Short mmCIF file of C-alpha atoms in Angstrom, two decimals:
data_model
loop_
_atom_site.label_atom_id
_atom_site.label_comp_id
_atom_site.label_asym_id
_atom_site.label_seq_id
_atom_site.Cartn_x
_atom_site.Cartn_y
_atom_site.Cartn_z
CA THR A 148 88.58 167.90 174.60
CA GLN A 149 89.73 170.69 176.92
CA GLY A 150 87.92 170.79 180.20
CA ILE A 151 86.03 167.50 179.88
CA ASP A 152 88.35 165.27 181.88
CA ALA A 153 88.44 167.84 184.70
CA MET A 154 84.85 166.96 185.60
CA THR A 155 85.53 164.46 188.33
CA ASP A 156 82.72 165.37 190.73
CA THR A 157 79.80 164.58 188.42
CA THR A 158 76.68 163.55 190.33
CA ASP A 159 75.33 160.06 189.67
CA THR A 160 71.86 161.38 188.88
CA THR A 161 70.61 158.12 187.42
CA SER A 162 69.77 156.80 190.91
CA ASN A 163 69.00 160.06 192.79
CA ASN A 164 66.71 162.04 190.45
CA ASP A 165 63.08 162.01 191.61
CA ASN A 166 61.85 161.98 188.02
CA GLU A 167 63.89 159.04 186.83
CA GLN A 168 62.31 155.95 185.37
CA PRO A 169 62.11 152.93 187.70
CA ALA A 170 65.40 151.04 187.63
CA ALA A 171 65.58 147.40 186.66
CA PRO A 172 65.08 144.99 189.56
CA GLN A 173 68.11 143.18 191.02
CA ASP A 174 67.62 140.09 188.91
CA GLU A 175 67.11 141.95 185.61
CA GLU A 176 70.13 141.51 183.32
CA VAL A 177 71.73 144.03 180.99
CA THR A 178 72.20 142.26 177.67
CA ALA A 179 72.36 143.08 174.00
CA ALA A 180 68.83 141.75 173.67
CA GLU A 181 67.52 144.81 175.53
CA GLU A 182 68.22 147.03 172.51
CA THR A 183 65.16 148.07 170.57
CA PRO A 184 64.98 147.13 166.86
CA GLU A 185 65.53 150.81 165.92
CA GLU A 186 68.93 150.92 167.72
CA THR A 187 71.25 149.62 165.02
CA PRO A 188 75.01 150.20 164.68
CA GLU A 189 74.50 152.10 161.43
CA GLU A 190 72.21 155.12 161.13
CA THR A 191 69.92 155.42 158.18
CA PRO A 192 70.54 158.31 155.78
CA GLU A 193 67.50 160.11 157.22
CA ALA A 194 68.78 159.94 160.82
CA GLU A 195 71.55 162.59 160.45
CA PRO A 196 69.31 165.49 159.32
CA GLU A 197 66.84 164.70 162.11
CA GLN A 198 69.67 164.71 164.66
CA ASP A 199 71.05 168.00 163.35
CA ASP A 200 67.59 169.59 163.34
CA ALA A 201 67.13 168.66 166.98
CA LEU A 202 70.42 170.21 168.06
CA GLY A 203 69.97 173.65 169.58
CA VAL A 204 72.65 176.18 168.57
CA ASN A 205 72.87 179.84 169.53
CA LEU A 206 75.75 182.00 168.22
CA VAL A 207 77.02 184.88 170.37
CA GLU A 208 79.56 187.46 169.18
CA VAL A 209 82.13 187.90 171.95
CA SER A 210 84.60 190.04 169.99
CA ASP A 211 85.75 190.59 166.41
CA VAL A 212 87.67 187.30 166.52
CA GLU A 213 85.71 185.32 169.14
CA ARG A 214 82.37 183.55 168.96
CA ARG A 215 80.58 181.59 171.64
CA LEU A 216 78.38 178.69 170.65
CA GLU A 217 75.66 177.83 173.13
CA VAL A 218 74.73 174.24 172.38
CA GLU A 219 71.72 172.24 173.57
CA VAL A 220 71.88 168.49 172.96
CA PRO A 221 68.41 166.88 173.28
CA TRP A 222 67.86 164.24 175.96
CA ASP A 223 67.02 161.54 173.40
CA GLU A 224 70.50 161.85 171.91
CA VAL A 225 72.22 161.94 175.32
CA SER A 226 70.13 159.02 176.57
CA GLY A 227 71.11 156.94 173.55
CA LYS A 228 74.79 157.59 174.24
CA MET A 229 74.29 156.65 177.89
CA ASP A 230 72.60 153.38 176.94
CA GLU A 231 75.37 152.54 174.48
CA ALA A 232 78.06 153.30 177.06
CA TYR A 233 76.41 151.16 179.78
CA LEU A 234 75.78 148.33 177.36
CA GLY A 235 79.36 148.43 176.06
CA LEU A 236 80.78 148.36 179.59
CA SER A 237 78.40 145.64 180.76
CA LYS A 238 79.32 143.26 177.95
CA GLY A 239 82.87 142.84 179.23
CA LEU A 240 82.15 143.28 182.94
CA GLN A 241 82.55 140.35 185.32
CA ILE A 242 81.58 140.69 189.00
CA LYS A 243 81.43 137.95 191.59
CA GLY A 244 77.92 136.49 191.75
CA PHE A 245 77.09 137.37 188.12
CA ARG A 246 78.00 135.80 184.82
CA LYS A 247 80.22 137.84 182.50
CA GLY A 248 78.09 140.42 180.68
CA LYS A 249 75.07 139.78 182.93
CA VAL A 250 75.62 142.43 185.63
CA PRO A 251 72.40 144.40 186.34
CA ARG A 252 72.43 147.96 185.08
CA ARG A 253 71.67 149.41 188.53
CA MET A 254 74.88 147.87 189.85
CA VAL A 255 76.85 149.12 186.85
CA GLU A 256 75.44 152.60 187.49
CA LYS A 257 76.42 152.46 191.16
CA LEU A 258 79.98 151.32 190.45
CA PHE A 259 80.77 153.25 187.28
CA GLY A 260 78.21 156.06 187.03
CA GLN A 261 80.69 158.93 187.26
CA HIS A 262 83.09 157.30 184.81
CA ILE A 263 80.27 156.72 182.32
CA GLN A 264 79.11 160.32 182.67
CA ARG A 265 82.56 161.71 181.89
CA GLU A 266 82.88 159.39 178.92
CA VAL A 267 79.43 160.26 177.54
CA ILE A 268 79.94 164.01 178.06
CA GLN A 269 83.20 163.86 176.13
CA LEU A 270 81.53 161.93 173.30
CA VAL A 271 78.46 164.16 173.19
CA VAL A 272 80.55 167.34 173.12
CA GLN A 273 82.94 166.05 170.47
CA GLU A 274 80.12 165.01 168.15
CA SER A 275 77.79 167.96 168.73
CA ILE A 276 80.43 170.68 168.55
CA ASP A 277 81.43 169.69 165.00
CA ARG A 278 77.79 169.80 163.91
CA ALA A 279 77.26 173.14 165.64
CA VAL A 280 80.27 174.73 163.89
CA ARG A 281 79.02 173.47 160.51
CA ARG A 282 75.55 174.79 161.30
CA VAL A 283 76.76 178.38 161.79
CA ASP A 284 79.52 178.11 159.14
CA LEU A 285 82.46 179.43 161.19
CA GLN A 286 86.15 179.37 160.24
CA VAL A 287 87.42 178.40 163.68
CA VAL A 288 91.05 178.57 164.81
CA GLY A 289 92.49 176.21 167.41
CA GLU A 290 90.71 174.40 170.22
CA PRO A 291 87.61 175.85 171.91
CA LYS A 292 87.31 176.96 175.52
CA LEU A 293 84.53 174.85 176.99
CA ASP A 294 82.11 175.77 179.72
CA LEU A 295 80.43 172.56 180.90
CA PRO A 296 77.64 172.26 183.50
CA GLU A 297 78.94 171.32 186.96
CA GLU A 298 75.97 169.02 187.55
CA GLY A 299 76.84 166.92 184.50
CA ILE A 300 74.05 164.97 182.81
CA LYS A 301 70.60 165.26 184.41
CA GLN A 302 68.03 162.55 183.82
CA GLY A 303 65.43 163.52 181.21
CA GLU A 304 66.95 166.94 180.47
CA SER A 305 68.87 168.31 177.50
CA PHE A 306 72.63 168.68 177.97
CA CYS A 307 73.65 172.33 177.59
CA TYR A 308 77.16 173.73 177.34
CA SER A 309 79.02 176.54 175.61
CA ALA A 310 82.21 176.63 173.52
CA THR A 311 84.18 179.80 172.76
CA PHE A 312 86.24 179.81 169.58
CA GLU A 313 88.75 182.13 168.00
CA ILE A 314 87.70 182.64 164.38
CA ILE A 315 88.92 184.05 161.10
CA ALA A 316 86.74 187.13 160.81
CA GLU A 317 84.84 187.86 157.61
CA LEU A 318 86.50 190.91 156.04
CA ASP A 319 85.03 193.44 153.65
CA ILE A 320 88.08 195.25 152.28
CA LYS A 321 87.62 198.76 150.94
CA ASP A 322 89.81 201.06 148.81
CA TYR A 323 92.24 198.38 147.68
CA LEU A 324 92.41 199.36 143.99
CA GLY A 325 94.45 202.32 142.80
CA VAL A 326 96.90 202.35 145.73
CA GLU A 327 100.11 204.25 144.95
CA VAL A 328 103.43 203.41 146.62
CA THR A 329 107.11 204.16 146.05
CA GLY A 330 109.84 201.53 146.16
CA TYR A 331 113.50 202.35 146.55
CA LYS A 332 116.39 200.57 144.86
CA SER A 333 120.00 200.81 145.96
CA PRO A 334 122.65 201.71 143.38
CA THR A 335 124.90 198.82 142.36
CA SER A 336 128.45 199.41 143.61
CA ASP A 337 131.75 198.34 142.05
CA LYS A 338 132.33 196.28 145.20
CA GLU A 339 129.17 194.25 144.55
CA VAL A 340 130.21 193.67 140.92
CA GLN A 341 133.64 192.50 142.08
CA ALA A 342 132.03 190.11 144.61
CA ALA A 343 129.83 188.67 141.83
CA LEU A 344 132.93 188.25 139.65
CA GLU A 345 134.76 186.43 142.44
CA ASN A 346 131.72 184.19 142.87
CA LYS A 347 132.03 183.24 139.19
CA GLN A 348 135.70 182.54 139.87
CA ARG A 349 134.73 180.15 142.71
CA GLU A 350 132.18 178.41 140.48
CA LEU A 351 134.89 177.70 137.90
CA THR A 352 137.48 176.57 140.46
CA ASP A 353 138.84 173.09 139.77
CA TYR A 354 139.90 170.51 142.40
CA ARG A 355 142.89 168.22 141.85
CA SER A 356 144.16 165.35 143.98
CA VAL A 357 147.29 166.05 146.04
CA ASP A 358 150.33 163.75 145.94
CA GLU A 359 153.59 163.76 147.93
CA ARG A 360 153.28 167.03 149.82
CA GLU A 361 151.91 168.30 153.09
CA THR A 362 148.38 169.66 153.40
CA ARG A 363 148.24 173.47 153.36
CA ALA A 364 145.89 176.42 153.40
CA GLY A 365 143.47 176.23 150.50
CA ASP A 366 143.32 172.43 150.38
CA VAL A 367 140.01 170.64 150.80
CA LEU A 368 139.85 167.40 152.78
CA LEU A 369 137.12 164.75 152.86
CA VAL A 370 137.13 163.16 156.32
CA ASP A 371 135.26 160.84 158.69
CA ILE A 372 135.21 161.91 162.34
CA MET A 373 134.53 159.56 165.25
CA GLY A 374 135.00 160.02 168.98
CA LYS A 375 133.55 161.97 171.87
CA ILE A 376 132.85 165.60 172.63
CA GLY A 377 132.67 165.58 176.39
CA ASP A 378 130.53 162.54 177.19
CA GLU A 379 128.64 162.67 173.89
CA ALA A 380 129.67 160.25 171.13
CA ILE A 381 129.82 161.60 167.57
CA ASP A 382 130.10 159.88 164.19
CA LEU A 383 130.38 162.26 161.24
CA GLN A 384 130.78 160.67 157.81
CA LYS A 385 132.22 162.26 154.64
CA ARG A 386 132.51 165.80 155.94
CA THR A 387 134.32 168.46 153.90
CA VAL A 388 136.97 170.54 155.68
CA ASP A 389 138.23 173.59 153.74
CA LEU A 390 141.65 174.70 155.00
CA SER A 391 141.27 178.19 153.50
CA ASP A 392 141.81 180.99 156.01
CA ASP A 393 138.37 182.52 155.36
CA SER A 394 136.41 179.27 155.55
CA ARG A 395 134.30 178.17 158.48
CA ASP A 396 135.85 175.64 160.86
CA LEU A 397 133.82 172.44 161.26
CA LEU A 398 135.09 172.25 164.85
CA PRO A 399 137.15 175.03 166.47
CA GLY A 400 140.85 174.23 166.02
CA LEU A 401 140.30 171.36 163.58
CA LYS A 402 141.72 173.18 160.50
CA GLU A 403 144.96 173.81 162.36
CA LYS A 404 145.30 170.10 163.28
CA LEU A 405 144.73 169.06 159.64
CA THR A 406 147.25 171.53 158.18
CA GLY A 407 150.83 170.35 157.56
CA LEU A 408 150.00 166.62 157.41
CA PRO A 409 151.52 164.25 154.83
CA SER A 410 149.01 163.96 151.98
CA ASP A 411 149.03 160.16 152.29
CA GLN A 412 148.24 160.10 156.01
CA GLU A 413 145.03 158.15 156.52
CA GLU A 414 144.26 158.51 160.26
CA LEU A 415 144.94 161.07 162.93
CA SER A 416 144.06 161.19 166.63
CA VAL A 417 143.39 164.71 167.87
CA GLU A 418 142.29 166.46 171.04
CA LEU A 419 140.48 169.80 170.89
CA GLU A 420 139.33 172.29 173.51
CA LEU A 421 135.88 173.49 172.38
CA PRO A 422 134.71 176.75 173.98
CA GLY A 423 131.34 176.89 175.73
CA ASN A 424 128.22 178.03 173.87
CA VAL A 425 127.70 180.97 176.23
CA GLU A 426 130.11 183.27 178.00
CA GLY A 427 131.43 181.77 181.23
CA GLU A 428 130.61 178.18 180.27
CA PRO A 429 133.69 175.93 180.64
CA ALA A 430 135.40 174.45 177.57
CA THR A 431 134.61 170.91 176.49
CA LYS A 432 137.34 168.45 175.57
CA ALA A 433 136.94 166.54 172.29
CA ARG A 434 138.86 163.31 171.64
CA LEU A 435 138.59 162.37 167.99
CA LEU A 436 139.84 159.90 165.41
CA ILE A 437 140.03 161.54 161.97
CA THR A 438 140.03 159.27 158.90
CA ILE A 439 141.21 161.18 155.81
CA GLN A 440 139.44 159.92 152.70
CA ASP A 441 140.81 162.40 150.15
CA VAL A 442 142.90 165.57 149.82
CA LYS A 443 142.43 168.00 146.94
CA GLU A 444 143.90 171.38 146.10
CA LYS A 445 141.99 174.26 144.58
CA VAL A 446 143.00 175.43 141.12
CA ILE A 447 141.52 178.92 140.98
CA PRO A 448 141.27 180.52 137.51
CA ALA A 449 142.67 183.99 136.99
CA LEU A 450 140.30 186.92 136.59
CA ASP A 451 140.91 187.43 132.88
CA ASP A 452 139.29 187.15 129.46
CA ASP A 453 139.66 183.35 129.51
CA LEU A 454 137.48 183.16 132.63
CA ALA A 455 134.92 185.39 130.94
CA LYS A 456 134.77 183.03 127.95
CA ASP A 457 134.46 180.00 130.24
CA THR A 458 131.30 181.46 131.80
CA GLY A 459 129.63 181.49 128.37
CA GLU A 460 128.24 184.95 129.16
CA ALA A 461 130.93 187.24 127.70
CA GLU A 462 134.08 187.35 125.62
CA THR A 463 136.13 189.72 127.78
CA LEU A 464 136.47 190.43 131.48
CA ASP A 465 135.12 193.99 131.06
CA GLU A 466 132.13 192.66 129.16
CA LEU A 467 131.51 190.13 131.93
CA ARG A 468 131.59 192.94 134.50
CA GLY A 469 128.88 194.71 132.51
CA VAL A 470 126.74 191.56 132.33
CA LEU A 471 127.05 191.00 136.07
CA ARG A 472 126.27 194.65 136.85
CA LYS A 473 123.08 194.48 134.76
CA LYS A 474 121.98 191.28 136.56
CA LEU A 475 122.60 192.88 139.95
CA GLU A 476 120.61 195.95 138.94
CA GLU A 477 117.70 193.81 137.73
CA THR A 478 117.76 191.82 140.97
CA GLU A 479 117.71 195.06 142.99
CA VAL A 480 114.70 196.33 141.02
CA GLU A 481 112.89 193.04 141.71
CA ARG A 482 113.69 193.38 145.42
CA ALA A 483 112.41 196.96 145.43
CA MET A 484 109.22 195.84 143.66
CA GLU A 485 108.58 193.10 146.22
CA ALA A 486 109.12 195.57 149.06
CA ALA A 487 106.73 198.03 147.36
CA LYS A 488 104.06 195.33 147.04
CA LYS A 489 104.33 194.64 150.78
CA GLN A 490 104.01 198.37 151.42
CA MET A 491 100.91 198.44 149.21
CA VAL A 492 99.28 195.68 151.28
CA LYS A 493 100.33 197.48 154.46
CA GLN A 494 98.55 200.64 153.29
CA ILE A 495 95.40 198.61 152.58
CA ILE A 496 95.59 197.12 156.09
CA GLU A 497 95.93 200.60 157.61
CA ALA A 498 92.84 201.75 155.67
CA ASN A 499 90.74 198.82 156.87
CA LYS A 500 89.91 197.08 160.11
CA VAL A 501 91.74 193.73 160.08
CA PRO A 502 91.28 191.89 163.41
CA VAL A 503 93.56 188.90 163.95
CA ALA A 504 92.90 185.81 166.07
CA PRO A 505 95.76 185.47 168.63
CA ALA A 506 96.00 181.75 167.82
CA LEU A 507 97.04 182.56 164.23
CA VAL A 508 99.79 184.87 165.50
CA GLU A 509 101.05 182.28 167.98
CA ARG A 510 101.05 179.60 165.27
CA TYR A 511 103.27 181.75 163.05
CA VAL A 512 105.58 182.63 165.97
CA GLU A 513 106.00 178.95 166.85
CA GLN A 514 106.79 178.03 163.24
CA ARG A 515 109.46 180.74 163.06
CA LEU A 516 110.85 179.67 166.42
CA GLN A 517 111.15 176.05 165.30
CA LEU A 518 112.91 177.17 162.12
CA GLN A 519 115.43 179.22 164.10
CA ARG A 520 116.11 176.25 166.37
CA LEU A 521 116.85 174.07 163.35
CA MET A 522 119.11 176.73 161.85
CA SER A 523 121.09 176.88 165.09
CA GLY A 524 121.56 173.11 165.08
CA ARG A 525 118.96 172.29 167.75
CA PRO A 526 115.93 170.00 167.46
CA ALA A 527 112.80 171.94 166.45
CA ASP A 528 111.04 171.08 169.72
CA GLN A 529 113.97 171.81 172.06
CA ALA A 530 113.08 174.82 174.19
CA SER A 531 115.63 177.25 175.59
CA PRO A 532 115.59 180.16 178.10
CA GLU A 533 115.78 182.65 175.22
CA ASP A 534 112.52 181.44 173.63
CA GLU A 535 110.16 183.84 175.42
CA ALA A 536 112.19 186.93 174.50
CA LEU A 537 112.42 185.69 170.91
CA LYS A 538 108.65 185.13 170.78
CA GLU A 539 108.03 188.70 171.88
CA ALA A 540 110.41 189.97 169.21
CA LEU A 541 108.64 187.90 166.53
CA ARG A 542 105.05 188.92 167.36
CA PRO A 543 104.98 192.28 165.50
CA GLU A 544 106.21 190.55 162.34
CA ALA A 545 103.71 187.73 162.92
CA ILE A 546 100.77 190.14 163.19
CA GLU A 547 101.81 191.88 159.96
CA VAL A 548 102.25 188.61 158.06
CA VAL A 549 98.93 187.17 159.28
CA GLN A 550 97.06 190.40 158.48
CA SER A 551 98.58 190.47 154.98
CA GLY A 552 97.46 186.91 154.33
CA LEU A 553 93.92 187.62 155.56
CA VAL A 554 93.64 190.78 153.45
CA LEU A 555 94.88 189.10 150.28
CA GLU A 556 92.53 186.17 150.86
CA ALA A 557 89.58 188.53 151.36
CA ILE A 558 90.40 190.55 148.22
CA ALA A 559 90.74 187.34 146.19
CA LYS A 560 87.30 186.29 147.42
CA GLN A 561 85.78 189.69 146.62
CA GLU A 562 87.33 189.66 143.13
CA LYS A 563 86.33 185.99 142.64
CA LEU A 564 89.92 184.97 141.85
CA GLU A 565 90.67 181.25 141.65
CA VAL A 566 93.72 179.12 140.91
CA SER A 567 92.90 176.93 137.93
CA ASP A 568 94.18 173.38 137.53
CA GLU A 569 96.21 174.62 134.54
CA THR A 570 97.96 177.23 136.72
CA LEU A 571 98.69 174.60 139.36
CA ASP A 572 100.08 172.21 136.72
CA ALA A 573 102.31 174.97 135.32
CA GLU A 574 103.70 175.67 138.80
CA MET A 575 104.36 171.95 139.30
CA GLU A 576 106.30 171.85 136.04
CA LYS A 577 108.30 174.90 137.12
CA LEU A 578 109.17 173.30 140.46
CA ALA A 579 110.13 170.03 138.77
CA LYS A 580 112.41 171.88 136.34
CA GLN A 581 114.12 173.75 139.17
CA ARG A 582 114.77 170.50 141.03
CA GLU A 583 115.54 168.55 137.84
CA VAL A 584 113.06 165.82 138.71
CA ASN A 585 109.91 164.34 137.17
CA VAL A 586 106.68 166.37 137.50
CA ALA A 587 104.84 163.30 138.78
CA ARG A 588 107.31 163.03 141.64
CA VAL A 589 106.78 166.65 142.70
CA ARG A 590 102.99 166.25 142.61
CA SER A 591 103.19 162.99 144.58
CA GLU A 592 105.33 164.65 147.27
CA TYR A 593 102.96 167.60 147.61
CA GLU A 594 99.93 165.29 147.83
CA LYS A 595 101.53 162.96 150.41
CA GLU A 596 102.71 165.85 152.57
CA GLY A 597 99.39 167.70 152.30
CA ARG A 598 101.02 170.78 150.74
CA LEU A 599 98.78 171.24 147.70
CA ASP A 600 96.39 173.59 149.53
CA SER A 601 99.34 175.65 150.75
CA LEU A 602 100.67 175.88 147.20
CA ARG A 603 97.25 176.98 145.92
CA ARG A 604 97.10 179.69 148.60
CA ARG A 605 100.53 180.99 147.62
CA LEU A 606 99.57 181.11 143.95
CA LEU A 607 96.31 182.86 144.85
CA GLU A 608 98.24 185.45 146.87
CA ASP A 609 100.53 186.03 143.86
CA MET A 610 97.48 186.49 141.61
CA THR A 611 95.98 188.97 144.06
CA LEU A 612 99.23 190.94 144.33
CA ASP A 613 99.44 191.05 140.52
CA LEU A 614 95.89 192.46 140.45
CA LEU A 615 96.73 195.14 143.04
CA THR A 616 99.90 196.04 141.13
CA SER A 617 98.11 196.28 137.78
CA LYS A 618 95.33 198.45 139.23
CA GLY A 619 97.63 200.50 141.42
CA LYS A 620 100.87 202.36 140.84
CA ILE A 621 104.40 201.46 141.93
CA ILE A 622 107.18 203.99 141.41
CA ILE A 623 110.77 202.75 141.75
CA GLU A 624 113.28 205.44 142.70
CA GLU A 625 116.98 205.43 143.47
CA LYS A 626 117.63 205.28 147.20
CA THR A 627 119.35 208.35 148.62
CA GLU A 628 120.53 209.31 152.10
CA ASP A 629 117.31 211.28 152.60
CA THR A 630 114.99 208.45 151.58
CA GLU A 631 116.99 205.98 153.67
CA ALA A 632 116.59 208.26 156.71
CA GLU A 633 112.83 208.51 156.08
CA SER A 634 112.46 204.70 155.88
CA GLU A 635 114.27 204.32 159.18
#
């Protein structure tokens, strides 16, 4: 617990306090037999309520998203922990002149008093702080900031400390029904329809094995790559290399080395000069052995009526263009609707006070940062000099996302919305169908990975957005130059 281990100067009050009980004489032994019959390893069911009732808890509002708990742990509870700690240490302690486990408590106190105090304080705080949070029913975020007494544990006195938490504030959202917003859709261009048509063409492209000719642009190779890039060894298995001019190069210069080879060539040694990741960084030399597993050529269908029939969506190419245009228009309306829903929530946020705990914002920023690292090919936990600037750029988005989640959660609570088991089961079936796997497998994965609660929250947010949409008004208009300028 933060701050506990820093207490290294705790006073050994067990031997210096004027009010302490007389210590055991030199020849008195600390043994398990000294425990009273009431001190058993297991507490009775009645013990927990008594312990909670004795705990003193005072709640102080520091800010909209901060609360300080002032906690008073009674001496009886602290004393019991002290006795348990001394007894546990004594059992395994062996000092010259005493049998193992028979060292007098006064000597144990003298040798290990400060260590025992730190250990007991940590235990007392950990146990009492959970009970205190439950007592006042707070939704805490992150670890608390502790303020512990410098004098440590004082004989015969309650142990008092404070803990400041960031919290999820209780929200009472007003004026969230009947909100009116306008969403803007972009017109579907001929260029977009043509791109969709070419995508269909790529989907229907066939691949045929190549015999007795050299590899050329448009061929697709399946290769294994072994060797070194600089001093780093690499071993890439079954990687696809597309020799098309517009395709991405797996390694800079590799497509050129694999073009013009005999189709039956199985291995090739190559050297590449790989440019640095940032400007001014020297190039890195790569020495590689390429094993060619297979070479195929693309057989691209013509954009004609036959292609339209092969899609199963139309009989002629013109008819297919119309089908694709309609799909693009529907997708654009859906996008405009989603943007309008976000704008609706944003208006509700602006009409209400929605304080956000900084820890929630930082958590979202860190998640986004880790995702961007993975997308750039770096480990999620690998920091870089650009991280701080990226965090600053992400914070406005993070605040908006966190506020939206808090508002939707509060509205769902006010409207008494709940995700039924039937709704959850239906979503599981939908996910299973999308992935073409068994429903039981999807449910098992979500349960093992602890993602069921997250799925319920997403479904609850969707339900809340549907409510806001049904009770509000969304107008979808065609985007023009004027509306685009206003949005900017």
